[in-house]
Amino acid sequence: MMAPPTSPVLDALIARAAMADAPRIEAVDLEGQRYWIKRPEVLSLRWRLQKGNPARLFARERRIHRALMARGAPVPPILAEGEGYLVLPDSGPSLEATLTDAAPDERLRACRAAGAALAGLHALGLAHGRPHPRDLCWDGARIVFLDFERGSSANASERRQIWDLVLLIHGTYGLSPRETPEVAALCDGYRQGDQRGLWKAAQAWAKRWRWIDPLTRPLQRYEARHKPHRRYKELLAIPLTFKRLGA
Ligand SMILES: Nc1ncnc2c1ncn2[C@@H]1O[C@H](COP(=O)(O)OP(=O)(O)O)[C@@H](O)[C@H]1O
Ligand SMILES: [Mg+2]
């Protein structure tokens, strides 16, 4: 954990956060430390209609972040906040970046820790909502969750927690759609921390929904043939996810 920012650094960050026309998310380096400033999204009318009012969504995101923090979840501490901004310390490279850049051993450590962290979140009665490897950070010692939106909950149903687990497995396969020791490590980490029998519940879920795989097979073939450069192979990840859950 890095040292808390000095008050001149904090003042500079808050001044920066208030700047108009700034991007949604911005990394700021000050006195040898990196910080992240997050602001509401600027949405076109079409997206506003689909996603909702950005100011309200952002208020909700901040509320959930605070609630998760209060419950002891591994989330970045909020260094400063206002109606239009959040200032967070850097929590390390994303799990996605770790999976592409780190050495094999380190990738396994990060994945095991990510699985364990998700199980820990669930054991606290929480859910992330839409965990993807780009929204988990790994600093070499600790996993931290970012990006809370629809579905994040401080009072989560089992259904939401199952969905978290399925999405994290699916998102990880989407980065490289084949059997990998990384996904196995992720699942092992989860299962070791699973105090609520959620792995079994996710397996039952997968059995009920496994027809999604044959149904989407033409789309999976399309993705394999025509979209080799897609960053996230979300369709090819489907059969692997069901198989991993034993369906
Ligand atoms: N505190 C942080 N530490 C490290 N990386 C961060 C942090 N906050 C954001 N990021 C990086 O910025 C990306 C976008 O941030 P996120 O909170 O997910 O916003 P969005 O809602 O736009 O997806 C993340 O995927 C991560 O790579
Ligand atoms: Mg995100």
CSV table of C-alpha atoms and ligand atoms in Angstrom, one decimal:
chain,number,residue,atom,x,y,z
A,1,MET,CA,0.0,0.0,0.0
A,2,MET,CA,1.4,3.4,-0.9
A,3,ALA,CA,1.7,6.3,1.5
A,4,PRO,CA,-1.3,8.6,1.6
A,5,PRO,CA,-0.9,11.7,-0.6
A,6,THR,CA,0.4,14.9,1.0
A,7,SER,CA,-2.1,17.7,1.1
A,8,PRO,CA,-0.5,19.7,-1.8
A,9,VAL,CA,-0.7,16.5,-3.9
A,10,LEU,CA,-4.3,16.1,-2.9
A,11,ASP,CA,-5.1,19.7,-3.7
A,12,ALA,CA,-3.5,19.3,-7.1
A,13,LEU,CA,-5.5,16.2,-7.8
A,14,ILE,CA,-8.8,17.9,-6.8
A,15,ALA,CA,-8.0,20.9,-9.0
A,16,ARG,CA,-7.3,18.5,-11.9
A,17,ALA,CA,-10.5,16.6,-11.2
A,18,ALA,CA,-12.6,19.7,-11.6
A,19,MET,CA,-11.2,20.5,-15.1
A,20,ALA,CA,-13.8,20.7,-17.8
A,21,ASP,CA,-13.7,18.5,-20.9
A,22,ALA,CA,-11.5,16.0,-19.2
A,23,PRO,CA,-11.7,12.3,-20.1
A,24,ARG,CA,-13.8,9.8,-18.2
A,25,ILE,CA,-10.8,8.2,-16.6
A,26,GLU,CA,-7.4,9.8,-16.4
A,27,ALA,CA,-4.1,8.6,-14.9
A,28,VAL,CA,-2.2,11.4,-13.2
A,29,ASP,CA,1.4,11.0,-12.0
A,30,LEU,CA,2.5,13.2,-9.1
A,31,GLU,CA,5.6,13.0,-7.0
A,32,GLY,CA,6.4,9.6,-8.2
A,33,GLN,CA,3.0,8.1,-7.5
A,34,ARG,CA,0.2,7.4,-9.9
A,35,TYR,CA,-3.4,8.3,-9.2
A,36,TRP,CA,-6.6,7.8,-11.2
A,37,ILE,CA,-9.4,10.4,-11.6
A,38,LYS,CA,-12.7,9.1,-12.6
A,39,ARG,CA,-15.6,11.2,-13.8
A,40,PRO,CA,-19.2,10.6,-15.1
A,41,GLU,CA,-19.4,9.5,-18.7
A,42,VAL,CA,-20.5,11.9,-21.4
A,43,LEU,CA,-23.1,10.1,-23.3
A,44,SER,CA,-24.8,10.8,-26.6
A,45,LEU,CA,-28.6,10.9,-26.5
A,46,ARG,CA,-28.9,7.4,-27.8
A,47,TRP,CA,-26.7,6.0,-25.0
A,48,ARG,CA,-28.4,8.1,-22.4
A,49,LEU,CA,-31.6,6.4,-23.3
A,50,GLN,CA,-30.0,3.0,-23.1
A,51,LYS,CA,-27.8,3.4,-20.1
A,52,GLY,CA,-29.5,6.2,-18.1
A,53,ASN,CA,-28.5,9.5,-16.7
A,54,PRO,CA,-24.7,9.7,-16.4
A,55,ALA,CA,-24.8,11.9,-13.3
A,56,ARG,CA,-27.1,9.5,-11.5
A,57,LEU,CA,-25.1,6.5,-12.7
A,58,PHE,CA,-21.9,8.1,-11.3
A,59,ALA,CA,-23.6,8.9,-8.0
A,60,ARG,CA,-24.6,5.3,-7.8
A,61,GLU,CA,-21.1,4.1,-8.6
A,62,ARG,CA,-19.7,6.3,-5.8
A,63,ARG,CA,-22.3,5.1,-3.4
A,64,ILE,CA,-21.6,1.4,-4.1
A,65,HIS,CA,-17.8,2.0,-3.9
A,66,ARG,CA,-18.2,3.5,-0.4
A,67,ALA,CA,-20.6,0.7,0.7
A,68,LEU,CA,-18.1,-2.0,-0.5
A,69,MET,CA,-15.3,-0.2,1.2
A,70,ALA,CA,-17.2,0.0,4.5
A,71,ARG,CA,-17.9,-3.7,4.3
A,72,GLY,CA,-14.2,-4.4,4.0
A,73,ALA,CA,-14.1,-5.4,0.3
A,74,PRO,CA,-10.8,-5.1,-1.6
A,75,VAL,CA,-11.5,-1.9,-3.5
A,76,PRO,CA,-9.2,1.1,-3.8
A,77,PRO,CA,-9.6,3.7,-1.0
A,78,ILE,CA,-11.3,6.9,-2.1
A,79,LEU,CA,-8.7,9.6,-1.7
A,80,ALA,CA,-11.1,12.4,-2.6
A,81,GLU,CA,-14.5,12.7,-4.2
A,82,GLY,CA,-17.1,15.2,-5.3
A,83,GLU,CA,-20.3,15.1,-7.4
A,84,GLY,CA,-18.3,15.0,-10.5
A,85,TYR,CA,-15.2,13.0,-9.6
A,86,LEU,CA,-13.5,10.2,-7.7
A,87,VAL,CA,-9.7,10.2,-7.0
A,88,LEU,CA,-8.2,6.7,-6.4
A,89,PRO,CA,-4.6,5.5,-5.8
A,90,ASP,CA,-3.1,3.3,-8.5
A,91,SER,CA,-3.9,-0.4,-7.7
A,92,GLY,CA,-1.5,-1.9,-10.2
A,93,PRO,CA,-1.9,-3.3,-13.7
A,94,SER,CA,-5.2,-4.9,-14.5
A,95,LEU,CA,-5.5,-8.6,-14.5
A,96,GLU,CA,-6.0,-8.4,-18.2
A,97,ALA,CA,-2.6,-6.6,-18.6
A,98,THR,CA,-1.0,-9.1,-16.2
A,99,LEU,CA,-2.4,-12.0,-18.3
A,100,THR,CA,-0.8,-10.6,-21.4
A,101,ASP,CA,2.4,-9.2,-20.0
A,102,ALA,CA,3.5,-11.1,-16.9
A,103,ALA,CA,5.6,-14.2,-16.6
A,104,PRO,CA,3.7,-17.5,-16.4
A,105,ASP,CA,4.2,-18.0,-12.7
A,106,GLU,CA,3.1,-14.5,-12.0
A,107,ARG,CA,0.0,-15.0,-14.2
A,108,LEU,CA,-1.0,-18.0,-12.1
A,109,ARG,CA,-0.5,-16.2,-8.8
A,110,ALA,CA,-2.6,-13.3,-10.0
A,111,CYS,CA,-5.4,-15.7,-11.2
A,112,ARG,CA,-5.4,-17.7,-8.0
A,113,ALA,CA,-5.6,-14.5,-6.0
A,114,ALA,CA,-8.4,-13.1,-8.3
A,115,GLY,CA,-10.5,-16.3,-7.7
A,116,ALA,CA,-9.8,-16.1,-4.0
A,117,ALA,CA,-10.7,-12.4,-3.9
A,118,LEU,CA,-14.0,-13.0,-5.7
A,119,ALA,CA,-14.9,-15.8,-3.2
A,120,GLY,CA,-14.0,-13.4,-0.4
A,121,LEU,CA,-16.2,-10.7,-1.8
A,122,HIS,CA,-19.1,-13.2,-2.0
A,123,ALA,CA,-18.4,-14.5,1.5
A,124,LEU,CA,-19.0,-10.9,2.7
A,125,GLY,CA,-22.5,-11.0,1.0
A,126,LEU,CA,-21.3,-8.7,-1.8
A,127,ALA,CA,-21.3,-8.9,-5.6
A,128,HIS,CA,-19.3,-7.0,-8.2
A,129,GLY,CA,-21.9,-7.1,-10.9
A,130,ARG,CA,-19.8,-7.5,-14.0
A,131,PRO,CA,-16.2,-8.6,-13.2
A,132,HIS,CA,-13.9,-8.7,-16.2
A,133,PRO,CA,-10.1,-9.1,-16.0
A,134,ARG,CA,-9.8,-5.4,-17.0
A,135,ASP,CA,-11.7,-4.4,-13.9
A,136,LEU,CA,-9.5,-6.3,-11.4
A,137,CYS,CA,-6.0,-5.0,-10.5
A,138,TRP,CA,-3.0,-7.0,-9.4
A,139,ASP,CA,-0.1,-5.2,-7.8
A,140,GLY,CA,1.9,-8.3,-7.2
A,141,ALA,CA,0.4,-8.9,-3.7
A,142,ARG,CA,-3.3,-8.0,-3.8
A,143,ILE,CA,-6.3,-8.0,-6.0
A,144,VAL,CA,-8.5,-5.0,-6.0
A,145,PHE,CA,-11.9,-4.6,-7.7
A,146,LEU,CA,-12.8,-1.6,-9.8
A,147,ASP,CA,-15.8,-0.3,-11.7
A,148,PHE,CA,-19.1,-0.8,-10.0
A,149,GLU,CA,-22.2,-0.4,-11.9
A,150,ARG,CA,-25.4,-2.2,-12.6
A,151,GLY,CA,-25.5,-5.4,-10.6
A,152,SER,CA,-23.0,-4.4,-8.0
A,153,SER,CA,-24.5,-5.0,-4.6
A,154,ALA,CA,-23.8,-4.7,-1.0
A,155,ASN,CA,-26.6,-7.1,-0.3
A,156,ALA,CA,-26.2,-9.6,-3.1
A,157,SER,CA,-28.4,-12.5,-4.0
A,158,GLU,CA,-26.9,-15.9,-4.8
A,159,ARG,CA,-28.0,-15.4,-8.4
A,160,ARG,CA,-25.8,-12.3,-8.7
A,161,GLN,CA,-22.8,-14.0,-7.1
A,162,ILE,CA,-23.2,-17.0,-9.5
A,163,TRP,CA,-23.3,-14.5,-12.3
A,164,ASP,CA,-20.1,-12.8,-11.1
A,165,LEU,CA,-18.3,-16.2,-11.1
A,166,VAL,CA,-19.6,-17.1,-14.6
A,167,LEU,CA,-18.7,-13.7,-16.0
A,168,LEU,CA,-15.1,-13.7,-14.6
A,169,ILE,CA,-14.5,-17.2,-16.0
A,170,HIS,CA,-16.0,-16.2,-19.3
A,171,GLY,CA,-14.1,-12.9,-19.5
A,172,THR,CA,-10.8,-14.7,-18.8
A,173,TYR,CA,-11.5,-17.2,-21.6
A,174,GLY,CA,-12.4,-14.3,-23.8
A,175,LEU,CA,-8.8,-13.0,-23.6
A,176,SER,CA,-7.5,-16.3,-25.0
A,177,PRO,CA,-10.2,-18.8,-25.9
A,178,ARG,CA,-8.6,-22.1,-25.0
A,179,GLU,CA,-7.9,-24.2,-21.9
A,180,THR,CA,-5.3,-22.5,-19.9
A,181,PRO,CA,-3.7,-23.1,-16.5
A,182,GLU,CA,-4.7,-19.5,-15.7
A,183,VAL,CA,-8.4,-20.3,-15.7
A,184,ALA,CA,-7.8,-23.4,-13.7
A,185,ALA,CA,-5.9,-21.3,-11.1
A,186,LEU,CA,-8.7,-18.8,-11.0
A,187,CYS,CA,-11.3,-21.5,-10.3
A,188,ASP,CA,-9.1,-23.2,-7.8
A,189,GLY,CA,-8.6,-19.9,-5.9
A,190,TYR,CA,-12.4,-19.4,-6.0
A,191,ARG,CA,-13.2,-22.9,-4.8
A,192,GLN,CA,-10.8,-22.8,-1.9
A,193,GLY,CA,-12.4,-19.6,-0.6
A,194,ASP,CA,-16.0,-20.7,-1.5
A,195,GLN,CA,-17.8,-20.7,1.9
A,196,ARG,CA,-21.3,-20.7,0.4
A,197,GLY,CA,-21.4,-23.6,-2.0
A,198,LEU,CA,-21.5,-21.2,-4.9
A,199,TRP,CA,-19.3,-23.3,-7.1
A,200,LYS,CA,-21.8,-26.1,-7.0
A,201,ALA,CA,-24.6,-23.6,-7.5
A,202,ALA,CA,-22.8,-22.2,-10.6
A,203,GLN,CA,-22.5,-25.8,-11.9
A,204,ALA,CA,-26.2,-26.2,-11.5
A,205,TRP,CA,-26.7,-22.9,-13.3
A,206,ALA,CA,-24.5,-24.1,-16.2
A,207,LYS,CA,-26.4,-27.3,-16.5
A,208,ARG,CA,-29.7,-25.4,-16.9
A,209,TRP,CA,-28.3,-23.0,-19.5
A,210,ARG,CA,-25.9,-25.2,-21.4
A,211,TRP,CA,-28.2,-25.1,-24.5
A,212,ILE,CA,-26.8,-21.6,-25.1
A,213,ASP,CA,-23.6,-23.3,-26.4
A,214,PRO,CA,-25.2,-25.2,-29.3
A,215,LEU,CA,-27.5,-22.3,-30.0
A,216,THR,CA,-24.6,-19.9,-30.4
A,217,ARG,CA,-22.3,-22.3,-32.3
A,218,PRO,CA,-22.9,-20.6,-35.7
A,219,LEU,CA,-21.9,-17.3,-34.1
A,220,GLN,CA,-18.9,-18.9,-32.5
A,221,ARG,CA,-17.8,-20.2,-35.9
A,222,TYR,CA,-18.3,-16.8,-37.4
A,223,GLU,CA,-16.1,-15.2,-34.7
A,224,ALA,CA,-13.4,-17.8,-35.2
A,225,ARG,CA,-13.3,-17.3,-39.0
A,226,HIS,CA,-14.0,-13.7,-39.5
A,227,LYS,CA,-13.1,-11.9,-36.3
A,228,PRO,CA,-9.6,-13.2,-35.5
A,229,HIS,CA,-8.5,-9.8,-34.2
A,230,ARG,CA,-11.4,-9.2,-31.9
A,231,ARG,CA,-9.9,-8.2,-28.5
A,232,TYR,CA,-12.4,-10.2,-26.5
A,233,LYS,CA,-13.5,-13.5,-28.0
A,234,GLU,CA,-16.8,-13.5,-26.1
A,235,LEU,CA,-18.5,-16.1,-28.3
A,236,LEU,CA,-15.6,-18.6,-28.4
A,237,ALA,CA,-15.4,-18.3,-24.6
A,238,ILE,CA,-19.0,-19.7,-24.2
A,239,PRO,CA,-18.3,-23.4,-24.7
A,240,LEU,CA,-15.1,-23.2,-22.6
A,241,THR,CA,-17.0,-21.6,-19.7
A,242,PHE,CA,-19.7,-24.3,-19.7
A,243,LYS,CA,-17.2,-27.0,-19.9
A,244,ARG,CA,-15.2,-25.5,-17.0
A,245,LEU,CA,-18.3,-25.6,-14.9
A,246,GLY,CA,-18.9,-29.2,-15.8
A,247,ALA,CA,-21.9,-28.7,-18.0
B,1,LIG,N1,-7.3,2.7,-9.2
B,1,LIG,C1,-6.9,2.2,-10.3
B,1,LIG,N2,-5.7,1.5,-10.4
B,1,LIG,C2,-5.2,1.0,-11.5
B,1,LIG,N3,-5.9,1.1,-12.7
B,1,LIG,C3,-7.1,1.7,-12.7
B,1,LIG,C4,-7.6,2.3,-11.6
B,1,LIG,N4,-8.8,2.9,-11.9
B,1,LIG,C5,-8.9,2.7,-13.2
B,1,LIG,N5,-7.9,2.0,-13.8
B,1,LIG,C6,-7.7,1.6,-15.2
B,1,LIG,O1,-8.7,2.3,-16.0
B,1,LIG,C7,-9.6,1.4,-16.6
B,1,LIG,C8,-11.0,2.0,-16.7
B,1,LIG,O2,-11.4,2.2,-15.3
B,1,LIG,P1,-12.9,1.8,-14.9
B,1,LIG,O3,-13.1,2.2,-13.4
B,1,LIG,O4,-13.1,0.4,-15.2
B,1,LIG,O5,-13.8,2.7,-15.8
B,1,LIG,P2,-14.9,2.4,-16.9
B,1,LIG,O6,-16.2,2.5,-16.3
B,1,LIG,O7,-14.7,3.5,-17.9
B,1,LIG,O8,-14.6,1.0,-17.5
B,1,LIG,C9,-9.5,0.1,-15.8
B,1,LIG,O9,-9.8,-1.0,-16.6
B,1,LIG,C10,-8.1,0.1,-15.3
B,1,LIG,O10,-7.2,-0.4,-16.4
B,2,MG,MG,-14.1,-0.8,-16.6
